[in-house]
XYZ file of C-alpha atoms in Angstrom:
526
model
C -34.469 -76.140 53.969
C -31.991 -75.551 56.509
C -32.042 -78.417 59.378
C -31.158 -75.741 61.438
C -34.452 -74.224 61.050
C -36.388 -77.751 61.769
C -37.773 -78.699 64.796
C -37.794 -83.007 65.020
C -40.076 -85.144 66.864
C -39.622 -86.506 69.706
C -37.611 -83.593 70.814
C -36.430 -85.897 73.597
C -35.522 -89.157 73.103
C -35.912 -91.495 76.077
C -39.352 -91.307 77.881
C -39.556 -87.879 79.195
C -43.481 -88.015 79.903
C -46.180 -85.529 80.899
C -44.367 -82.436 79.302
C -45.210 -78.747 80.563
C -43.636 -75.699 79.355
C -43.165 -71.956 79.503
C -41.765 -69.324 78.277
C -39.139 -67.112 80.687
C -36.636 -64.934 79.982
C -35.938 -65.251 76.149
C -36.549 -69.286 76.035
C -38.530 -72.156 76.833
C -38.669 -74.043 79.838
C -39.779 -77.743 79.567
C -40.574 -80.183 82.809
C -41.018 -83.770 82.673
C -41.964 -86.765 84.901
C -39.679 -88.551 86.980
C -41.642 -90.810 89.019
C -38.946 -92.466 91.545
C -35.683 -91.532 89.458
C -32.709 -89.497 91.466
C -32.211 -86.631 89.140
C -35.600 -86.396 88.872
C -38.220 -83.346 87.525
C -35.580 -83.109 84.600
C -35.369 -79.574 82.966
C -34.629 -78.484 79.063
C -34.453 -75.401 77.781
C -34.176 -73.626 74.486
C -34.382 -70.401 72.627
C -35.521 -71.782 69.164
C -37.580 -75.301 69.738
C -34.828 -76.784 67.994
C -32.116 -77.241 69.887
C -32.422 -78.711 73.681
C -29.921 -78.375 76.390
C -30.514 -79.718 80.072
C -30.923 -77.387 82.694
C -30.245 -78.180 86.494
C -32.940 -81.163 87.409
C -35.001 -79.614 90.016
C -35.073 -82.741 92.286
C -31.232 -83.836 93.453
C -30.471 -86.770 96.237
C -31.289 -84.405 98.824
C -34.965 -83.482 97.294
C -35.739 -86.321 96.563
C -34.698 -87.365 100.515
C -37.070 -84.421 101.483
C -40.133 -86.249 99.183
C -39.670 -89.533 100.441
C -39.124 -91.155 97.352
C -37.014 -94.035 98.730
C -40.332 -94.979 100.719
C -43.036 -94.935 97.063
C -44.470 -98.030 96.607
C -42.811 -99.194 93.556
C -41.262 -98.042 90.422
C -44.642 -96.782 88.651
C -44.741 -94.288 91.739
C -43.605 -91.174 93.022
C -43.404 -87.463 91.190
C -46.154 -87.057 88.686
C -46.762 -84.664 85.935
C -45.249 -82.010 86.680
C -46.274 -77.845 85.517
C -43.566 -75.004 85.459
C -44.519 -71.951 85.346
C -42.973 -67.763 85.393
C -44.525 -66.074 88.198
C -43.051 -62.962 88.712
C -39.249 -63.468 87.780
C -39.368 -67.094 89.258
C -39.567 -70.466 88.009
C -42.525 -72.522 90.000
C -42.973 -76.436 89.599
C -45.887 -77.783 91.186
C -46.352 -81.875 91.438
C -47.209 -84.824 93.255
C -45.667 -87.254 94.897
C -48.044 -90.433 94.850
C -48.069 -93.213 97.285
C -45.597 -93.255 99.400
C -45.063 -96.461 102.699
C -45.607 -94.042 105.551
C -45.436 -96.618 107.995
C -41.874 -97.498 106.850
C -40.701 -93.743 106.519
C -41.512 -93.219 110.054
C -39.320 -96.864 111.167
C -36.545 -95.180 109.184
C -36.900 -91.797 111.526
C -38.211 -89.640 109.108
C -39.586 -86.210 110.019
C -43.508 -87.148 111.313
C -44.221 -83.396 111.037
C -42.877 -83.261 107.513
C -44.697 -86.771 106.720
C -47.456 -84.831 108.450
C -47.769 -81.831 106.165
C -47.098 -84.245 102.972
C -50.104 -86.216 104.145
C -52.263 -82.962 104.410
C -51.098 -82.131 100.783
C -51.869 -85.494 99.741
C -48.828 -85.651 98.072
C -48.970 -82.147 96.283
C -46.139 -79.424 96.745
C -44.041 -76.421 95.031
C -40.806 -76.133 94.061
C -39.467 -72.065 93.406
C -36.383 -71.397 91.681
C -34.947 -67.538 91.691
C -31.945 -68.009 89.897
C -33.319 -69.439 86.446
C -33.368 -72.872 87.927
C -29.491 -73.107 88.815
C -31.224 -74.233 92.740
C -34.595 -74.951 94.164
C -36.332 -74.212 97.130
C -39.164 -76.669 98.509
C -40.823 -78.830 98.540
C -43.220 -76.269 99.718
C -46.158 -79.029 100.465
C -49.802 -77.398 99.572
C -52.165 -78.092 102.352
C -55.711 -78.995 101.537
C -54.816 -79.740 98.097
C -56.738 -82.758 96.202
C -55.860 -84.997 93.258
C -53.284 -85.247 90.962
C -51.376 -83.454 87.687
C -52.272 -79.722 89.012
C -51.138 -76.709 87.760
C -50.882 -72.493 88.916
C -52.281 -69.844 87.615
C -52.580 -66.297 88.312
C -55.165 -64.146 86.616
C -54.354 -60.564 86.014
C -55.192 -59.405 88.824
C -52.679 -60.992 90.363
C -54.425 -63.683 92.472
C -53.453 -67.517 92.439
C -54.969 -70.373 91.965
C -54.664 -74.120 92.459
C -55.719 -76.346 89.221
C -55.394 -79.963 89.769
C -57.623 -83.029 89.083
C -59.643 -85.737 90.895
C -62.132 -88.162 91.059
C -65.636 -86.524 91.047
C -67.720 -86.865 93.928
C -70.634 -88.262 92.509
C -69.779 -90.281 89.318
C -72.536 -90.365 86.811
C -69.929 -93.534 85.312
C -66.463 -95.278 86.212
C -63.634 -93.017 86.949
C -65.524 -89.684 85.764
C -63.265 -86.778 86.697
C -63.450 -83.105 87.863
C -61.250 -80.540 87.178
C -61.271 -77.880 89.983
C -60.192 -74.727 90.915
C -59.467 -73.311 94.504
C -57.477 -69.904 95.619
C -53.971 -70.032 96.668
C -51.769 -68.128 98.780
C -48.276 -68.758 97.348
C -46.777 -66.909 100.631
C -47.790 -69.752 103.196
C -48.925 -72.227 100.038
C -52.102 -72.857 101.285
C -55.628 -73.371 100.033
C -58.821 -71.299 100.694
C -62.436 -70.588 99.476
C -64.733 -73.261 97.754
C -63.533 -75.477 95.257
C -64.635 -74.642 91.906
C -65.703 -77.574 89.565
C -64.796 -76.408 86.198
C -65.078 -79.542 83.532
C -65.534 -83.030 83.566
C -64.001 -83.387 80.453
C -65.431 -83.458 76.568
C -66.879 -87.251 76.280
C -69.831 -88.227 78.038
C -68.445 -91.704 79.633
C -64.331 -90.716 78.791
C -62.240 -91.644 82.009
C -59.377 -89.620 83.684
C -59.627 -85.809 82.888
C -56.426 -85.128 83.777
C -53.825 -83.317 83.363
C -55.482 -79.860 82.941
C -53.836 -76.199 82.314
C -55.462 -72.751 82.168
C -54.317 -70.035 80.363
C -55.968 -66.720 78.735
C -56.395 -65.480 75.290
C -58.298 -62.727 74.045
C -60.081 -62.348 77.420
C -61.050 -65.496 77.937
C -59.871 -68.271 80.034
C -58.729 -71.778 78.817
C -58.847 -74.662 80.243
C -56.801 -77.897 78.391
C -57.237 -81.350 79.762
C -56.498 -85.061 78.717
C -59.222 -87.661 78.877
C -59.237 -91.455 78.631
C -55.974 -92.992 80.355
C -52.637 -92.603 78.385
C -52.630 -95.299 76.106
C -53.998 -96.082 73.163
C -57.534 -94.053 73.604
C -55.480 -90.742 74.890
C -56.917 -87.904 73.502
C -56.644 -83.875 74.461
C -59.987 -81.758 74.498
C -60.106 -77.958 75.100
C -62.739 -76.063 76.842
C -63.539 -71.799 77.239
C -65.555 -69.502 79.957
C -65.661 -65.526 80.219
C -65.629 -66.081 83.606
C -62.855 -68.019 85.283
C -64.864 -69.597 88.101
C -68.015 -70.799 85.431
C -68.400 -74.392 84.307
C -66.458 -74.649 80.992
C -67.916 -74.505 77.518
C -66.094 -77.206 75.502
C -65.043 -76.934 71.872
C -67.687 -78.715 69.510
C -64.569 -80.002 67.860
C -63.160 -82.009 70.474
C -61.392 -83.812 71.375
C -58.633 -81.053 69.119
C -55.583 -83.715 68.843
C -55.500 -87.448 69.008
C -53.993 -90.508 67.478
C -56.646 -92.638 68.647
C -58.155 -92.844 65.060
C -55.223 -94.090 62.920
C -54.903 -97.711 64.009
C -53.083 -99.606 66.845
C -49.940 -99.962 64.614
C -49.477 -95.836 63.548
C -45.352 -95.185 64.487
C -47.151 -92.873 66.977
C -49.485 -93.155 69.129
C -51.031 -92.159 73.098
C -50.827 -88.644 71.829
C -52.200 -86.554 74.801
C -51.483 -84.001 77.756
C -50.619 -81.024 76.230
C -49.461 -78.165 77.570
C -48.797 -74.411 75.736
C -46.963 -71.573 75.245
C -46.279 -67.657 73.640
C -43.023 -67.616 72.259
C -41.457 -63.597 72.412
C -42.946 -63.734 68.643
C -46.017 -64.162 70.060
C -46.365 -67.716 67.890
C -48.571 -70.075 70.020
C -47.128 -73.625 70.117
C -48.248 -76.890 71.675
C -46.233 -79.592 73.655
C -47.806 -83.563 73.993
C -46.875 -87.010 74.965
C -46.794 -89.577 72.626
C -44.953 -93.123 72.459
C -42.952 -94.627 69.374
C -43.570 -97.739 68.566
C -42.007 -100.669 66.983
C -43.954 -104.148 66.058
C -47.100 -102.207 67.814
C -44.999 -102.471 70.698
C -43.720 -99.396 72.804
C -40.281 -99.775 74.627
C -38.792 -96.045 74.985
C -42.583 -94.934 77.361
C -43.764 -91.862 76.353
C -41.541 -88.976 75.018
C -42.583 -84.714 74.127
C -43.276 -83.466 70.605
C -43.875 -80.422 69.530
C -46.690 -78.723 67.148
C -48.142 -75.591 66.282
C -51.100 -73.579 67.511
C -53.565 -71.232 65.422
C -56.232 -69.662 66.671
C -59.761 -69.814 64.780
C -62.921 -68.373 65.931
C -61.645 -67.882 69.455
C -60.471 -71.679 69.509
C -57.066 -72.903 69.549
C -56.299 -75.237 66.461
C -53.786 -77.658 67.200
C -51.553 -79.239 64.557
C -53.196 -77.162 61.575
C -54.207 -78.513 58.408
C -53.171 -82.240 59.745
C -54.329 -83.266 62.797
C -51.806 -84.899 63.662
C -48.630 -84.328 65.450
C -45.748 -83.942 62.843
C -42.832 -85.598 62.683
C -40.836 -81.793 61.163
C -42.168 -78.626 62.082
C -40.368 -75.411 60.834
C -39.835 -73.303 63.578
C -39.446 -70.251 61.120
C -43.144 -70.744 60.162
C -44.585 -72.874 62.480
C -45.873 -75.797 59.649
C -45.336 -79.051 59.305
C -42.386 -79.277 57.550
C -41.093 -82.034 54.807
C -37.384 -83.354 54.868
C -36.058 -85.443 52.366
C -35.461 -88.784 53.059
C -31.528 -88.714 52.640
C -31.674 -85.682 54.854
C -32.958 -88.770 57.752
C -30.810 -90.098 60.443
C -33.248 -93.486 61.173
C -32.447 -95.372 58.129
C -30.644 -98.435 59.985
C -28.212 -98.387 62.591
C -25.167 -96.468 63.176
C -23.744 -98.409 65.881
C -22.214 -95.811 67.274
C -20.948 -96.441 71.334
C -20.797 -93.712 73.872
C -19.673 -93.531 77.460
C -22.246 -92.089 79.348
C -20.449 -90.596 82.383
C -21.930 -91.514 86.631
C -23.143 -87.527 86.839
C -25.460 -87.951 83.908
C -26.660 -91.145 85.099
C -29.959 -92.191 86.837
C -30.823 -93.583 90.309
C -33.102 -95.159 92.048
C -33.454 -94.921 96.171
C -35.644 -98.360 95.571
C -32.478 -100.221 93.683
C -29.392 -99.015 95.959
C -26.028 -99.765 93.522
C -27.480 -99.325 90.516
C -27.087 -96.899 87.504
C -29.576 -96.450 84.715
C -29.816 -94.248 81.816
C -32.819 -94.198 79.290
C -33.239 -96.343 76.641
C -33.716 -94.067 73.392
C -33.323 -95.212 70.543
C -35.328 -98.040 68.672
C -31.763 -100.542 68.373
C -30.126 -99.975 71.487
C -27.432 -102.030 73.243
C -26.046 -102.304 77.083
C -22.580 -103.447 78.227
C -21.300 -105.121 81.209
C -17.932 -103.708 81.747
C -17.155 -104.709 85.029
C -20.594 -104.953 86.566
C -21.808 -108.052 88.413
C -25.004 -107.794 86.871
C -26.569 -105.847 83.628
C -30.409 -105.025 83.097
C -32.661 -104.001 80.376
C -36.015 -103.064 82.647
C -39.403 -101.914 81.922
C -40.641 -102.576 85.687
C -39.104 -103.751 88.341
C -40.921 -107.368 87.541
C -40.167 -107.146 84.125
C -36.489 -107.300 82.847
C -33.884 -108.633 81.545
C -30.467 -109.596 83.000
C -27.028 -110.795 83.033
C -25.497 -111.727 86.204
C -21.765 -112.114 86.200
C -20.173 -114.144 88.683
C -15.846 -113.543 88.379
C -14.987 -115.817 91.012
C -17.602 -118.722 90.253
C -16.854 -118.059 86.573
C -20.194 -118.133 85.625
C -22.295 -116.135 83.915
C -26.346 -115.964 83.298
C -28.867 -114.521 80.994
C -31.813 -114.629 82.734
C -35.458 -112.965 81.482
C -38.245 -112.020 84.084
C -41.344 -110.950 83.002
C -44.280 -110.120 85.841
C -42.177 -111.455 88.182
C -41.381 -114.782 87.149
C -37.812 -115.528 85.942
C -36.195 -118.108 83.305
C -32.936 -118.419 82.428
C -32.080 -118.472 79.289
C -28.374 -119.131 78.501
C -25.476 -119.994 81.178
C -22.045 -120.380 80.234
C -18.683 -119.973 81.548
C -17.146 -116.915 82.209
C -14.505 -115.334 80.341
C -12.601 -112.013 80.807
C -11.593 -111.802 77.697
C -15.897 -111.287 76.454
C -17.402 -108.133 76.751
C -21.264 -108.973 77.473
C -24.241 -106.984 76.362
C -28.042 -106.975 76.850
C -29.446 -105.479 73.380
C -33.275 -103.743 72.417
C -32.977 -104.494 68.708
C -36.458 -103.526 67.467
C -38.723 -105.926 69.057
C -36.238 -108.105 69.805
C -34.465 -108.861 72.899
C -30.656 -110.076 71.988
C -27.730 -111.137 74.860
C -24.609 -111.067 73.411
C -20.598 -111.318 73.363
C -17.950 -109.382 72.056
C -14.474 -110.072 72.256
C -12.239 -106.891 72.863
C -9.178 -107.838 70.728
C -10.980 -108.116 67.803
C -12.012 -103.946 67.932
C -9.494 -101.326 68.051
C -8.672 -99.282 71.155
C -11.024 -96.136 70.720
C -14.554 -98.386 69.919
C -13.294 -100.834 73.268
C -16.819 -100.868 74.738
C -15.411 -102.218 78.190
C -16.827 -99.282 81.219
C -14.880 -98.717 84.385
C -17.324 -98.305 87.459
C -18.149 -94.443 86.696
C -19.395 -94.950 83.475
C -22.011 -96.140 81.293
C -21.148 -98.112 78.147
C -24.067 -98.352 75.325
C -24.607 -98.651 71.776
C -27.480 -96.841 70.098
C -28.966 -96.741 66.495
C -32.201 -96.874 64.919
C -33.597 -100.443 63.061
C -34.377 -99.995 59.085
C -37.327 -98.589 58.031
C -40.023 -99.692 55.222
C -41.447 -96.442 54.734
C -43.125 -93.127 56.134
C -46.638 -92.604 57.431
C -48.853 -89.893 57.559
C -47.164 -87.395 59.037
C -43.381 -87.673 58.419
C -43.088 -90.875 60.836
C -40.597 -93.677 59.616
C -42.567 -97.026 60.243
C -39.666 -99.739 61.427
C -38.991 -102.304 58.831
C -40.202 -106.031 60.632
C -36.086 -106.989 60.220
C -33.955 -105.872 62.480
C -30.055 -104.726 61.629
C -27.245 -106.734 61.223
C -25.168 -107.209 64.623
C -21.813 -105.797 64.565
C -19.294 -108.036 63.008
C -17.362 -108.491 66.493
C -20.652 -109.884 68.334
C -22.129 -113.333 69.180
C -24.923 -114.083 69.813
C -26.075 -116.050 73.039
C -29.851 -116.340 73.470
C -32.638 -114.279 71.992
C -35.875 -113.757 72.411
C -39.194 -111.417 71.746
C -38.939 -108.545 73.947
C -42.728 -108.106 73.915
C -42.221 -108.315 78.120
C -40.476 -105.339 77.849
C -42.923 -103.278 76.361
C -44.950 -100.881 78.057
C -48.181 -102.918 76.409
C -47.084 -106.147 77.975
C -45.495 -104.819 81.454
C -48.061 -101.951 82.476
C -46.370 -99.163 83.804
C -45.294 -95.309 82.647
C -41.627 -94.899 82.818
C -39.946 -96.728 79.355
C -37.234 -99.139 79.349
C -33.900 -97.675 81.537
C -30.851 -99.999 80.862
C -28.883 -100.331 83.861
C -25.309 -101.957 85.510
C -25.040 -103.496 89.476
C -21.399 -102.636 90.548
């Protein structure tokens, strides 16, 4: 079978979480979360499923100046779960922006009118692109919207609608959730009418219906949501009315997709909001979140894959035949799709380095001087160059670093985890070693290289514009259900050119350990 025909899971590597998609003009449009990261709202787009290209991000320095995001409360904060829609030739994002320091956006000089309307959104706003997301107007800030993770929709007869979650009013048990529905005007982006309680979700006592997205088929309306956190017990249920302001009826087979049931240690797992589309073949496919994991640990957050939809009996059927979200889908045929395992590129490490260059780099307005890029792959390796200090970071609590100090000579591996810091090598400092910070499986490596001992092209060394990393996946024991490569316990060979300084488990890094949603970004101080 020709890989050029095969659609491979994660379709992003790097945590790209709380995927929505659609389908506008001749390909698919995909939306991620960002949380506090300058570009943030990343786009991707493709005409086959197969092969991704980034579009424009739809939130530059000065959106993200015009959200506040230099004023959210930490790093686990800011633009959430994102939908993108076509509405009438246009691309529309709605979000939310969650908890922002008012008090210190306001001693900075900050717009009080804008912080004003933001506050009367609680958070929720619009972003409308008319050029196929080249630039983006907003944030258009929703007034009397509640909750979190909403989403648009307009019926066919052309009126709007506001879909978003929230706590429910009067909780029958902890953190029950409604999903409601009030009318929109998308010229002044304002709500009006009742709000519609449509679901509380599939399980009688599951927390957090989230997440939701409506959609019609067949003349009815559909209403997806994802129930019980997005961790381990993340699960996505599906529910149907005839009438689009009705309570839903739910699907006796909920909840329709899960990994909840395979065991803690399953190479995939969290599998949850999912979001749809009609391709111009009029083939129904599914987007999720899920996380890879290594050691039952989770470094890279949580990352879109793909499956396909039937429809049975008026319900959709996600991941056919399976279950399960697979690891090769043929986008020919829409099934899960077997590739021999010579035909894999995770069989061990390729150790190959790239230069990843400052305008394809990450920022955050919380850590001023510092550039990040996503840690994606499951052996992955970070170099100093000429950077005073070098981070591997899950939170901002819980890192790893190596501080540089030219003038002291010094130099420091240091490992923080919920705050609390250790050092755990010091030496002198040489400028003839070319330090790294290295992810190799579950295990957290610093390291030295000496330059003269590698030829001119693989001189890892970066220059203050770049990025220098190493990337490769650790050995494999075998495949799961699935088509999922299940990371040997051993951990590849170093490159011959590399010493090793200190190592250590980098359980602290995981997403298990540290809390959070991003995924490990690895990161250089100039």
């Amino acid at each position: 079978m020709s890989n050029a025909a095969i659609i491979e899971n994660p379709i992003l590597r790097g945590f790209h979480p709380d995927p929505s998609w659609t389908w506008h003009n001749g390909r698919a449009w995909l939306a991620t979360s960002s949380f506090g990261l300058i570009p943030g709202l990343p786009i991707h787009t493709s005409t086959d499923l197969v092969h991704w290209q980034p579009a424009a991000p739809a939130i530059d320095e000065n959106m993200g100046a015009k959200l506040f995001l230099k004023y959210i409360h930490d790093d686990t904060r800011g633009v959430f779960a994102p939908s993108i829609r076509s509405i009438g030739g246009a691309l529309v994002i709605v979000s939310t922006v969650v908890s922002i320091e008012v008090d210190r956006a306001l001693a900075d000089g900050c717009d009080p009118d804008e912080l004003r309307a933001m506050r009367e959104a609680n958070g929720n706003f619009a972003l409308v692109s008319h050029d196929d997301g080249r630039t983006w107007e907003g944030p258009h800030w929703v007034s009397g919207a509640v909750g979190n993770d909403p989403d648009l929709f307009v019926d066919a007869d052309g009126t709007a609608w506001w879909l978003a979650a929230h706590q429910s009013y009067n909780q029958r048990w902890p953190y029950q959730s409604d999903v409601y529905l009030r009318r929109l005007d998308m010229n002044s982006w304002t709500l009006s009418g009742p709000e519609h309680v449509l679901w509380h979700g599939a399980l009688e006592g599951a927390v957090w219906a989230e997440s939701p997205h409506l959609f019609r088929h067949d003349g009815m309306y559909y209403l997806l949501a994802a129930e019980a956190g997005t961790s381990r017990l993340h699960a996505q249920s599906v529910a149907r009315s005839s009438t689009l302001i009705e309570y839903f009826e739910g699907n006796p087979a909920n909840p329709i997709l899960t990994h909840r049931n395979l065991g803690s240690r399953y190479p995939v797992q969290n599998i949850g909001h999912c979001d749809v589309l009609r391709d111009d073949r009029s083939r129904w496919w599914g987007v999720c979140l899920g996380s890879r994991l290594v050691e039952g640990l989770s470094f890279m957050g949580r990352e879109p894959f793909i499956f396909p939809v039937a429809w049975e009996d008026g319900w959709p059927v996600f991941a056919p035949g399976t279950g399960l979200v697979p690891r090769f889908v043929d986008a020919h045929t829409g099934r899960a799709a077997v590739v021999e395992p010579d035909d894999r590129t995770d069989t061990g490490t390729d150790g190959a380095i790239s230069r990843i260059p400052a305008d394809q780099l990450l920022r955050s307005p919380r850590q001023p001087g510092w550039l990040w890029t996503k840690v994606d792959h499951t052996d992955f390796a970070v170099f100093a160059g000429r950077a005073r200090e070098l981070r591997i970071q899950q939170t901002e609590s819980d890192y790893a670093a190596l501080t540089i100090d030219p003038i002291a000579r010094e130099a420091q591996a240091i490992v923080v985890a919920h705050g609390t810091a250790e050092t755990v090598w010091s030496g002198e400092y040489s400028d003839d070693i070319e330090y790294s910070i290295r992810l190799n499986g579950s295990i957290l490596e610093f390291r030295a290289e000496s330059p003269e001992r590698q030829g001119a092209d693989d001189h890892p060394a970066a220059d203050s514009t770049t990025l220098t990393v190493r990337a490769g996946e650790v050995p494999i024991t075998g495949t799961a259900a699935g088509g999922y490569p299940i990371p040997a316990a051993s951990s590849p060979a170093a490159p011959p050119t590399s010493t090793l300084l200190a190592s250590r488990s980098a359980a602290f890094l995981s997403t298990e350990e540290a809390g959070g949603y991003l995924g490990c970004l690895a990161g250089a101080l100039r």
